[in-house]
CSV table of C-alpha atoms in Angstrom, one decimal:
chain,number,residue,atom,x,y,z
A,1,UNK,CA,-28.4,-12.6,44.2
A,2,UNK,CA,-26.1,-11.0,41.8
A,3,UNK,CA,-24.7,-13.7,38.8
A,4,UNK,CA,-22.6,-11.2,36.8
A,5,UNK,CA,-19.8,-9.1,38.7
A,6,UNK,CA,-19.5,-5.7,37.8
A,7,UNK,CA,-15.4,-4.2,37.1
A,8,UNK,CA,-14.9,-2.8,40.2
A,9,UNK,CA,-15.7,-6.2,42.2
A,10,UNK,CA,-12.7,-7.4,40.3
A,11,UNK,CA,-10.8,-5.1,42.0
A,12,UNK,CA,-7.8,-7.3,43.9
A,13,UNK,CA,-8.2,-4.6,47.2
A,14,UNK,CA,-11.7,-5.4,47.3
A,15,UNK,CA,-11.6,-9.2,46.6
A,16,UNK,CA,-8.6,-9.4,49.1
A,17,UNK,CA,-11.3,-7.8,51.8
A,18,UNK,CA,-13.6,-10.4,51.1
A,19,UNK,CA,-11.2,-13.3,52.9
A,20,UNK,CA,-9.6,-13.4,55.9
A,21,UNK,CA,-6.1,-14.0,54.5
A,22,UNK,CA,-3.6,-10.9,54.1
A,23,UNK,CA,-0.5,-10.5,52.1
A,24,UNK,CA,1.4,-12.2,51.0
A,25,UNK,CA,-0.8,-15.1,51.7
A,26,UNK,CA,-3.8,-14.0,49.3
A,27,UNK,CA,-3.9,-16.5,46.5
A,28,UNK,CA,-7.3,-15.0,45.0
A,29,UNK,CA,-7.7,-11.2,43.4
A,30,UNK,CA,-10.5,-11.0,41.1
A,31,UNK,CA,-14.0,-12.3,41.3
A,32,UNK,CA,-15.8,-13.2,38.1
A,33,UNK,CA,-19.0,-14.2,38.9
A,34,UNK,CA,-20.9,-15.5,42.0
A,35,UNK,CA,-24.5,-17.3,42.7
A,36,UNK,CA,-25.3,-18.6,45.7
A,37,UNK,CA,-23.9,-22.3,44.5
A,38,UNK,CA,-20.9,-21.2,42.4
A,39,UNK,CA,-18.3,-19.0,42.1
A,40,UNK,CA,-15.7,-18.0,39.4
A,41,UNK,CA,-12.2,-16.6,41.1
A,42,UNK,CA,-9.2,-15.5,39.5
A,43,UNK,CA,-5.6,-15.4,40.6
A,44,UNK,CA,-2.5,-13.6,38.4
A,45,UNK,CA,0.6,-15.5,38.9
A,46,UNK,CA,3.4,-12.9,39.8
A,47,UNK,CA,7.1,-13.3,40.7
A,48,UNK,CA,6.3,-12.5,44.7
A,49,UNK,CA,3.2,-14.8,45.1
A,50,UNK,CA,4.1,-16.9,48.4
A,51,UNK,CA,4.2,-20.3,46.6
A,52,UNK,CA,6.0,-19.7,43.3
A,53,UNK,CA,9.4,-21.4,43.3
A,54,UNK,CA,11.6,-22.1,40.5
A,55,UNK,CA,9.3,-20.9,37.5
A,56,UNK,CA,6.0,-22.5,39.1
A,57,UNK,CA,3.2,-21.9,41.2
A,58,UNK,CA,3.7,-25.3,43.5
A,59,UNK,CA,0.7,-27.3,44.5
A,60,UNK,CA,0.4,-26.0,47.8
A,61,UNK,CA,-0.5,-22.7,45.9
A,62,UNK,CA,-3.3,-24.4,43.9
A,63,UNK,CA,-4.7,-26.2,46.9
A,64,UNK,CA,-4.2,-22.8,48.9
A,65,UNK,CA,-6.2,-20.9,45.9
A,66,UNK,CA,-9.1,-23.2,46.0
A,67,UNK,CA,-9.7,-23.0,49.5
A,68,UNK,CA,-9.5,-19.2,49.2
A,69,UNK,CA,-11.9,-19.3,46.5
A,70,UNK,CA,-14.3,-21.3,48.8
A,71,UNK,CA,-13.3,-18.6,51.5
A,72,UNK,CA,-14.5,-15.8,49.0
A,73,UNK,CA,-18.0,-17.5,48.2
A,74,UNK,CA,-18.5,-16.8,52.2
A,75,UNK,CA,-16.8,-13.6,51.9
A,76,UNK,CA,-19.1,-12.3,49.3
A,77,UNK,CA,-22.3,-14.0,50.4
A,78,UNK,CA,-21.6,-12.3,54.0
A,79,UNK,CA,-20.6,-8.7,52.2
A,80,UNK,CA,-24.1,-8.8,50.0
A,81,UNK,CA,-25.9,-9.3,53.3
A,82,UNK,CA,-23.8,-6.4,54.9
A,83,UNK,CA,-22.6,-8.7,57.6
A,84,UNK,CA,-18.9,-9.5,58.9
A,85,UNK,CA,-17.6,-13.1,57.4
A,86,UNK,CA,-16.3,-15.3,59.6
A,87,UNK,CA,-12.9,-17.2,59.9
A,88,UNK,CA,-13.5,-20.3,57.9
A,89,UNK,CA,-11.0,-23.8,58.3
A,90,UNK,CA,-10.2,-26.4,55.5
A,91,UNK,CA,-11.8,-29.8,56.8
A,92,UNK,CA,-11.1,-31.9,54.4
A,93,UNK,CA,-9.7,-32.5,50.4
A,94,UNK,CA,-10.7,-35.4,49.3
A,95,UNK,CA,-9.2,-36.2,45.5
A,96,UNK,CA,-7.2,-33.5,44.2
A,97,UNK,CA,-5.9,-33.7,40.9
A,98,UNK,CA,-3.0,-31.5,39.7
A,99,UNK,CA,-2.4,-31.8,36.1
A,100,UNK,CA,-0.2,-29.3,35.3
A,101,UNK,CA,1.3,-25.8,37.3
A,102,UNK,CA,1.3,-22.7,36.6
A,103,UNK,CA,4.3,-20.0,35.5
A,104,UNK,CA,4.8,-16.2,35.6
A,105,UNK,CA,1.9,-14.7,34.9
A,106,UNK,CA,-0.9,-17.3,34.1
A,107,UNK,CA,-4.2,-16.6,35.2
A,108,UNK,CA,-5.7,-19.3,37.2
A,109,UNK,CA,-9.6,-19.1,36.8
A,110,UNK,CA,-11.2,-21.5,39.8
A,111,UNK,CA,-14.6,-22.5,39.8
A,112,UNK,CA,-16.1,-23.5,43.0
A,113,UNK,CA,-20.1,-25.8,42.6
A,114,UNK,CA,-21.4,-25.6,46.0
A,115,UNK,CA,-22.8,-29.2,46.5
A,116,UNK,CA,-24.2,-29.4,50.2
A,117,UNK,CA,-23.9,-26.3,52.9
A,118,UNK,CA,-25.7,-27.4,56.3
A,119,UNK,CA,-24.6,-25.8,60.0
A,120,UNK,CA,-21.1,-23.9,58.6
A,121,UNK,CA,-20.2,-27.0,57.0
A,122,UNK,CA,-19.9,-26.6,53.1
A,123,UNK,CA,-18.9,-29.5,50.9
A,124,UNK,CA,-17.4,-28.2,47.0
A,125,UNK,CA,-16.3,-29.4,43.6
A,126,UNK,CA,-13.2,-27.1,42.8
A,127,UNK,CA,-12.0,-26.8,38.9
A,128,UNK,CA,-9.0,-24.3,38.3
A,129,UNK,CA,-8.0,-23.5,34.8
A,130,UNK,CA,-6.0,-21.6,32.3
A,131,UNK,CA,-6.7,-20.2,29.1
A,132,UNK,CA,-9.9,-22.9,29.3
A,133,UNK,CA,-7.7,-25.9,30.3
A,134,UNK,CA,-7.8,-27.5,33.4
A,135,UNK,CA,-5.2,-27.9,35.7
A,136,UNK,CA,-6.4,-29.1,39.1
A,137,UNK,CA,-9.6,-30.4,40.3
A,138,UNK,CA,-11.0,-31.7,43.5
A,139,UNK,CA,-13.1,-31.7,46.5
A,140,UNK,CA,-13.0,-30.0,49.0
A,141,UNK,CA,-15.3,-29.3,52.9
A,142,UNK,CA,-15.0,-26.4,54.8
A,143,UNK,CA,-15.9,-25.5,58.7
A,144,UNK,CA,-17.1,-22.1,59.7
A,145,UNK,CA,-15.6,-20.9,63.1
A,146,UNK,CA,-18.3,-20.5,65.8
């Protein structure tokens, strides 16, 4: 499987066809690099993303970016072996950590370390940073749908 992304996979129109979200919920729109146990996402902070209020991107927005960052690790894993993705649920997030939110136009740069993936079930470590300092961290499980 691919490790390094080529440009036009950064592409947001591509990424954003990856997940199952649509505007304006998409909180993901570049993908950096992928393995089949990790994945690098990026999101661009912008004055119309869903979960920026007064100056900040609010937690919600983080915890919504990991879990689309999970969602894109499918997404991408499904697209390389040309088959649809299916819906996937948040089933848990166990010990998130938000150190510090984002403003206008930070770049939030998430990596997800697959640690167990059995039956649609897929358990992560999520670490979101800017400019190489982190700002949330956690865990998180995910369901696919059957």
């Amino acid at each position: 499987m691919p490790n390094l992304i080529n440009n036009s996979i950064g592409d947001s129109d591509f990424v954003g066809s990856l997940i199952p979200q649509r505007f304006p919920f998409v909180m993901v729109d570049k993908l950096y690099s992928f393995t089949e146990t990790t994945l690098v996402s990026g999101f661009k902070i912008k004055e119309n993303a869903l979960f920026f209020k007064n100056g900040n991107f609010v937690e919600s927005g983080i915890i919504e970016h990991m879990a689309q960052s999970v969602a894109l690790h499918t997404g991408y894993q499904f697209f390389l072996r040309k088959e649809k993705a299916p819906t996937g649920y948040i089933g848990s997030i166990k010990e998130i950590e938000i150190k510090k939110l984002p403003t206008l136009n930070d770049e939030i740069k998430t990596t997800v370390n697959i640690l167990h993936e059995f039956a649609g079930i897929t358990l992560v470590d999520i670490v979101s940073e800017i400019n190489d300092v982190e700002i949330a961290r956690g865990q998180m499980k995910t369901i696919l749908a059957k």
